[in-house]
Coordinates of C-alpha atoms and ligand atoms in Angstrom, one line a residue:
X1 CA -2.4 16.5 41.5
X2 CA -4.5 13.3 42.3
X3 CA -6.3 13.9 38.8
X4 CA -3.5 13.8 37.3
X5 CA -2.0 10.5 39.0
X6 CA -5.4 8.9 37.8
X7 CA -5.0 10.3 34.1
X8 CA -1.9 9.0 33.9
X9 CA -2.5 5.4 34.5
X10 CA -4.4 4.4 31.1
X11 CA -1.3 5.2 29.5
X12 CA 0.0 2.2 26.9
X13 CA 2.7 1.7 25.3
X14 CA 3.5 3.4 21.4
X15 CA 3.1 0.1 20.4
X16 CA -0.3 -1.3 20.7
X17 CA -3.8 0.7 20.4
X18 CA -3.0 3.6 21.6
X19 CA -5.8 5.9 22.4
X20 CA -5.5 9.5 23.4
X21 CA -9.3 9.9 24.7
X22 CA -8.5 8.7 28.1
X23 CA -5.2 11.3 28.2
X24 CA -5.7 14.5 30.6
X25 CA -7.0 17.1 28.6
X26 CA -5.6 20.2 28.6
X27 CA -6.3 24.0 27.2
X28 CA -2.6 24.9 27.1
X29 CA 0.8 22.4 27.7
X30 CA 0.9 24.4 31.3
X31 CA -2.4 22.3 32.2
X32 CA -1.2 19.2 31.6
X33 CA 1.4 16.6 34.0
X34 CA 5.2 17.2 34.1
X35 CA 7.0 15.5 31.4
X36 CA 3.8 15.8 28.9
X37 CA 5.5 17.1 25.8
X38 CA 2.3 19.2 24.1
X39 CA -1.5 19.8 24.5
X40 CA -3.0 18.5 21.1
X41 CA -6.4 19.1 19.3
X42 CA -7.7 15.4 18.3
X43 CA -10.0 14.8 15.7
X44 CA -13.5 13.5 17.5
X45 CA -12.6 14.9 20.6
X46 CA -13.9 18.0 22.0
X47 CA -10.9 18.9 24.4
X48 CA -7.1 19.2 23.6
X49 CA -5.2 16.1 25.4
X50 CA -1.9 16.0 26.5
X51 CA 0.5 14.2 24.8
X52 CA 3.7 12.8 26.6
X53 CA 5.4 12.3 23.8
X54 CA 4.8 12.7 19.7
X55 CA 6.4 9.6 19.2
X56 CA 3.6 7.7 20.6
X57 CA 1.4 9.3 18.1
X58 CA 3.8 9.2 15.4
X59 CA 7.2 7.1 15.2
X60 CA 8.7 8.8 12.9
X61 CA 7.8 12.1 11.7
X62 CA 5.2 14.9 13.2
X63 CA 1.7 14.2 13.9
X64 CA -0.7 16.1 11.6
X65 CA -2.5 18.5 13.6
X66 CA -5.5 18.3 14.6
X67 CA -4.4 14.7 16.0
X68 CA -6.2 12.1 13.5
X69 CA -6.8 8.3 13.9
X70 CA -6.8 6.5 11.0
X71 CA -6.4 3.0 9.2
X72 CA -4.7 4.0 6.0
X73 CA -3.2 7.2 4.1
X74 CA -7.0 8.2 2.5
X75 CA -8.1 8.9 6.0
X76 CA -5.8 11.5 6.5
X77 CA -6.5 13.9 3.5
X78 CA -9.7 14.5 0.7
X79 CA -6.3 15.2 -1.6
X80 CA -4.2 12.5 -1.9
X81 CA -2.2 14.0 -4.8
X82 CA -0.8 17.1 -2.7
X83 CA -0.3 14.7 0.3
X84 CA 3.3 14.0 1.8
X85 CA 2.0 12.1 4.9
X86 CA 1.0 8.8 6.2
X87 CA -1.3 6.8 8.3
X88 CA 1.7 5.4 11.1
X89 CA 0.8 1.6 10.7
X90 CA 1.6 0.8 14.2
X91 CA 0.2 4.0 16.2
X92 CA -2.5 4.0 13.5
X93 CA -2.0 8.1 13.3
X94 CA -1.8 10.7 10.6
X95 CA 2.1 11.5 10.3
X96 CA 3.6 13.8 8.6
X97 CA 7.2 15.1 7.5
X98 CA 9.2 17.0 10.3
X99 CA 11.2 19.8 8.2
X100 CA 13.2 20.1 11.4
X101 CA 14.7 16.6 11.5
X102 CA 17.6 15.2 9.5
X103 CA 16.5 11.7 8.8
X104 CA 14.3 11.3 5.7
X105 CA 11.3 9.5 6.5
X106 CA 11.0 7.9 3.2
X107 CA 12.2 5.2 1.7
X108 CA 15.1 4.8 -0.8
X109 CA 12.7 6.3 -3.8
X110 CA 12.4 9.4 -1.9
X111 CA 8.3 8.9 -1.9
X112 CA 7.3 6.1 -0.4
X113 CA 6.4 6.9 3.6
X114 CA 8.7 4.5 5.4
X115 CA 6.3 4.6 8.6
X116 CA 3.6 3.7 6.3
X117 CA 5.4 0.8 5.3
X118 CA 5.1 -2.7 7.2
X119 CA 7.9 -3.4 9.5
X120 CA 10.7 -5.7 8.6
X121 CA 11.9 -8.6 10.8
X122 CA 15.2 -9.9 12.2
X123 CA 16.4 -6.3 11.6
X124 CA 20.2 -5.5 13.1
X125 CA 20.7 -2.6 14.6
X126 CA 22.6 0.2 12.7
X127 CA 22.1 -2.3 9.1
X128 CA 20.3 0.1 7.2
X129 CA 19.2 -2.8 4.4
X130 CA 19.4 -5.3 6.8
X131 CA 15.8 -7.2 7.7
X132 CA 13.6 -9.5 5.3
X133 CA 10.2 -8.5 4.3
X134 CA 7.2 -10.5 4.1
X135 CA 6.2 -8.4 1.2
X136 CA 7.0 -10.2 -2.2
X137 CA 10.0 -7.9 -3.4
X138 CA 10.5 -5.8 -0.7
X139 CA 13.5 -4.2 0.6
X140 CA 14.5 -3.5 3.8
X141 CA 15.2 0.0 4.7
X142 CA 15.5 1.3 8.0
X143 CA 13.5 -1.9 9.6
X144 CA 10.8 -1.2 6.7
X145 CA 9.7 -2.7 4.2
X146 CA 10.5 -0.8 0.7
X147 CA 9.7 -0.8 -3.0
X148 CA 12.2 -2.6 -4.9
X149 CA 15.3 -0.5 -6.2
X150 CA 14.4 1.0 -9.9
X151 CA 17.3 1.2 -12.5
X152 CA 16.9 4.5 -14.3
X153 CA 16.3 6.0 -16.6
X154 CA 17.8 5.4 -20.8
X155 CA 16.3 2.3 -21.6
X156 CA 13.0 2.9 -19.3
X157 CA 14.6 -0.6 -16.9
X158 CA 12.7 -0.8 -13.8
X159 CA 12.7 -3.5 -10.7
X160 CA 12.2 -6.8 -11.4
X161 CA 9.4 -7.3 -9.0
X162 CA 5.8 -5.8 -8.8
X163 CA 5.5 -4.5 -5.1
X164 CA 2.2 -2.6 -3.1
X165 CA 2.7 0.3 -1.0
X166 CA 0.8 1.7 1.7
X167 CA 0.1 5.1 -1.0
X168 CA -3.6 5.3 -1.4
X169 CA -4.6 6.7 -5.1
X170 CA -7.9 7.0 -6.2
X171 CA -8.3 5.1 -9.6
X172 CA -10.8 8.0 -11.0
X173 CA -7.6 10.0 -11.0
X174 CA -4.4 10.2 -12.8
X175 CA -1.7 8.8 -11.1
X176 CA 1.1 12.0 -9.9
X177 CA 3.8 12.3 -12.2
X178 CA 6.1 12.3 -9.2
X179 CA 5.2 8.2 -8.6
X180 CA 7.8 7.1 -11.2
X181 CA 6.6 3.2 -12.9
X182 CA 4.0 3.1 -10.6
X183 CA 0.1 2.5 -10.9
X184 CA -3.2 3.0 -9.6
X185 CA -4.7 -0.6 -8.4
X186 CA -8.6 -0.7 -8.9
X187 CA -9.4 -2.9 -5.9
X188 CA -7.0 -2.4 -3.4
X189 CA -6.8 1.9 -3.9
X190 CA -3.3 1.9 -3.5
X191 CA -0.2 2.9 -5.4
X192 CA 1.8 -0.1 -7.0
X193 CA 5.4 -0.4 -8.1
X194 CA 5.2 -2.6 -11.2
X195 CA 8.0 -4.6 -11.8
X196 CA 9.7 -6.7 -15.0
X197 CA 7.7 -9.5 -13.3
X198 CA 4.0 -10.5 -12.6
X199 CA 3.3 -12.3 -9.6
X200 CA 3.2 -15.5 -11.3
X201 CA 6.8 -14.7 -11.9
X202 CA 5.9 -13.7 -15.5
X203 CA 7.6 -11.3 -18.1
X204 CA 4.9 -7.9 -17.9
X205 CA 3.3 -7.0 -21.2
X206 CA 4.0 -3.8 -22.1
X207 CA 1.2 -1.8 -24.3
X208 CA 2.5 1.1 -26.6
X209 CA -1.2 2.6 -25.9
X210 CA -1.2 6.2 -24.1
X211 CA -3.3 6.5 -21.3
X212 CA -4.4 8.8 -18.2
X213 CA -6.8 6.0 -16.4
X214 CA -6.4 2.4 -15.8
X215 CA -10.2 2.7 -17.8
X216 CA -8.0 4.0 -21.1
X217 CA -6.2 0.6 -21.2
X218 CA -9.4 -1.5 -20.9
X219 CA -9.7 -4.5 -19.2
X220 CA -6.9 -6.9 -17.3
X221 CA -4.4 -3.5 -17.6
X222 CA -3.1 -0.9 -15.8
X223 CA -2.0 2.4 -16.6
X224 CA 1.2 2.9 -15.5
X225 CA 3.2 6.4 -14.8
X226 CA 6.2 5.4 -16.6
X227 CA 9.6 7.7 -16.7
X228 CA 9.8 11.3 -17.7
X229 CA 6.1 12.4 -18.2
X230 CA 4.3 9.1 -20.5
X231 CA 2.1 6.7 -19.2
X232 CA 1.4 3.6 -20.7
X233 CA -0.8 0.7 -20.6
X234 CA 1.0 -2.7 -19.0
X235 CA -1.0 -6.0 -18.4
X236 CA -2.2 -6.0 -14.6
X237 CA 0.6 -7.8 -13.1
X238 CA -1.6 -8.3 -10.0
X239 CA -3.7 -10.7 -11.8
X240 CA -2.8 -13.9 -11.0
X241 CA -3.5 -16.6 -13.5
X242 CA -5.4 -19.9 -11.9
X243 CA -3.7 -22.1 -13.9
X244 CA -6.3 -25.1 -12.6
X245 CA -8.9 -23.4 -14.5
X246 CA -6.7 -23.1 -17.4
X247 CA -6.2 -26.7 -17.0
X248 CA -9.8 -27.3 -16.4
X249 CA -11.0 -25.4 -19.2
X250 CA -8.6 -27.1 -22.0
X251 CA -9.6 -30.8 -20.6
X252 CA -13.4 -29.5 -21.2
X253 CA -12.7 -28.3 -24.8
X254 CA -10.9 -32.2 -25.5
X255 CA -12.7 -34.2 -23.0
X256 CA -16.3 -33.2 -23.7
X257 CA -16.3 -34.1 -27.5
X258 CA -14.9 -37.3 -26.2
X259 CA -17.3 -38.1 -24.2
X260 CA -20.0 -37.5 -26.3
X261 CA -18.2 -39.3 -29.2
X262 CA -18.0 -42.2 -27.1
X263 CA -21.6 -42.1 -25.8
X264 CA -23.3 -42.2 -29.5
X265 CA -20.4 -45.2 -30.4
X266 CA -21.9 -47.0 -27.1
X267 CA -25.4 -46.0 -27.9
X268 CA -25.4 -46.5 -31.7
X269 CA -23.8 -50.0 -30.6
X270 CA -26.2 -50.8 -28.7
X271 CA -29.3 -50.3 -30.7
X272 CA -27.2 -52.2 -33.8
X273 CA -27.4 -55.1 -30.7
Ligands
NAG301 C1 -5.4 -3.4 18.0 O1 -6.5 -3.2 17.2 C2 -6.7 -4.2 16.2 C3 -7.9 -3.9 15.4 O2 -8.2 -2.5 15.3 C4 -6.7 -5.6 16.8 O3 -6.8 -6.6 15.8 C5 -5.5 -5.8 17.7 O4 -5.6 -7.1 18.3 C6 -5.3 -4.7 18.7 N1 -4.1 -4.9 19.4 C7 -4.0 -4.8 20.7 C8 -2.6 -4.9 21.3 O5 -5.0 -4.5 21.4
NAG302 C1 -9.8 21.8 17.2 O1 -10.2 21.3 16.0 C2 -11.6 21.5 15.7 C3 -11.9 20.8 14.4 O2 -11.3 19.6 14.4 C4 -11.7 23.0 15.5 O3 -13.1 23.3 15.3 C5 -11.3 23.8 16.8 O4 -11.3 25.1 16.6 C6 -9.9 23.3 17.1 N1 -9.5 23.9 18.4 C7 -8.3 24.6 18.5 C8 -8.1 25.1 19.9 O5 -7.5 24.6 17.6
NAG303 C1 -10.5 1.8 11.3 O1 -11.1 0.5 11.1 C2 -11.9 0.1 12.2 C3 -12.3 -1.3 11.9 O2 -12.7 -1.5 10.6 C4 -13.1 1.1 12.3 O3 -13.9 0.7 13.4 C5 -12.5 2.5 12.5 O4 -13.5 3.4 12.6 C6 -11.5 2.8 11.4 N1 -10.9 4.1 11.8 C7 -10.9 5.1 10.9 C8 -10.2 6.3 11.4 O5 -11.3 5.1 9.8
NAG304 C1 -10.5 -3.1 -12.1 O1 -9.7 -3.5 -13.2 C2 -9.9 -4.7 -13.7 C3 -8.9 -5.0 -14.8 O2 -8.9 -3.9 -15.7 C4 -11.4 -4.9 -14.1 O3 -11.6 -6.2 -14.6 C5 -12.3 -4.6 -13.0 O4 -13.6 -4.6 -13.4 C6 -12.0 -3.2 -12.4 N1 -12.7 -3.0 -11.2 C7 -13.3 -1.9 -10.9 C8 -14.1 -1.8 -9.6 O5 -13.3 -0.9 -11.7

């Protein structure tokens, strides 16, 4: 009884770090303090803990058992492609679907993880799209932050803004057909939603060119799982253009001939003197 009055103090809140290594452990759920809801396996640890309450490991959702911490969706699984889950971005847990519970935990496309998603703020209670994302195109769903709504399918129309998820891909392997106009981003390993627009606010180029890998499209494009079962090559609409160097560049081509133009005038002048 006394150990269990000590175990219980580390407690913190769902919100936070929340660590299970300093929760009772426990062989079977009997073992462990009233009102604990299961005795887990954890991932690193060598004992089942007790776990008050599977929301604190995963807000929505169930965890993924063993218990796994985790930073993104690529430490949860070796196959991305098969998995359903996510890494909860606030618990920083493995979650995964609960067939027992009637709210979907995705977001309006049906696939994106909405407790892998970042959180929306000034969300009102019982507003489903109510909320504003920091995320450049983002819409709120549920107090999360979701890819823009896609207008399907005849004339291949998508959202008008490009938008990262929390989906990791790797870019070795061909995006799923299930992740409709999205692509494989070479640096940041995750799943983007292209959009009509670049994030310079640019129309995206699309290429008729077929491909499996953003490698097939070559350099500064994507390859990107379009409707039905094509991808295509589109420019990177991740790539920002630095229009200063732009700029810089141009005034070099003029401004260097210049220069030297004026230099041999001057110098030409000068020995003439
Ligand atoms: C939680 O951990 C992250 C890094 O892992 C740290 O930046 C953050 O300050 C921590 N939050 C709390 C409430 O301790
Ligand atoms: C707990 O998980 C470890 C591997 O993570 C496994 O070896 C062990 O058998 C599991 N224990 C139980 C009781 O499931
Ligand atoms: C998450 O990131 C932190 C800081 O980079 C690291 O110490 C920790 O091991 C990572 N956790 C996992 C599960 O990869
Ligand atoms: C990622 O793609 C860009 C554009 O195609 C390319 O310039 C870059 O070298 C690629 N990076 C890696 C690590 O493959």
């Amino acid at each position: 009884m006394i150990l269990a009055v000590i175990f219980l103090i580390p407690f913190s809140q769902a919100s936070g770090n929340f660590s299970l290594s300093s929760s009772p452990k426990c062989t079977v759920l009997s073992d462990c303090p009233k009102n604990f809801a299961a005795c887990m396996n954890v991932t690193g640890l060598s004992e089942k803990r007790c776990v008050k309450d599977t929301k604190q490991i995963c807000i929505g959702g169930m965890p993924d058992t063993p218990v796994k911490p985790c930073n993104r969706s690529r430490d949860c699984t070796a196959s991305l492609e098969r998995y359903s889950g996510w890494c909860d971005l606030e618990t920083k847990f493995c979650c995964n679907v609960d067939p027992k519970a009637a709210d979907s935990p995705f977001c309006p496309d049906r696939i994106t993880p909405l407790y892998g998603q970042e959180k929306c703020k000034d969300v009102e209670k019982g507003m489903v799209y109510s909320g504003s994302s920091d995320q450049r195109g983002g819409l709120c769903y549920k107090g999360y932050s979701c890819p823009p709504k896609i207008t399907r399918p005849t004339d291949l129309t998508f959202g008008s803004m490009t938008f990262r998820t929390n989906m990791d891909c790797f870019s070795t392997e061909k995006v799923d057909t299930k992740y409709n106009f999205m692509f494989c981003h070479n640096e940041t390993g995750n799943l983007w939603v292209i959009g009509q627009l670049n994030l310079n606010g640019e129309e995206v180029m699309k290429h008729w060119k077929q491909c499996d890998l953003n490698t097939d499209c070559g350099e500064g494009l994507v390859c990107v799982k379009e409707d039905l079962c094509r991808y295509r090559c589109y420019e990177d609409p991740t790539m920002v253009m630095n229009y200063d160097w732009v700029v810089a560049q141009l005034s070099a081509m003029f401004l260097l001939p210049l220069i030297f133009l004026i230099s041999i005038i001057f110098f030409t002048v000068k020995y003439l003197d």
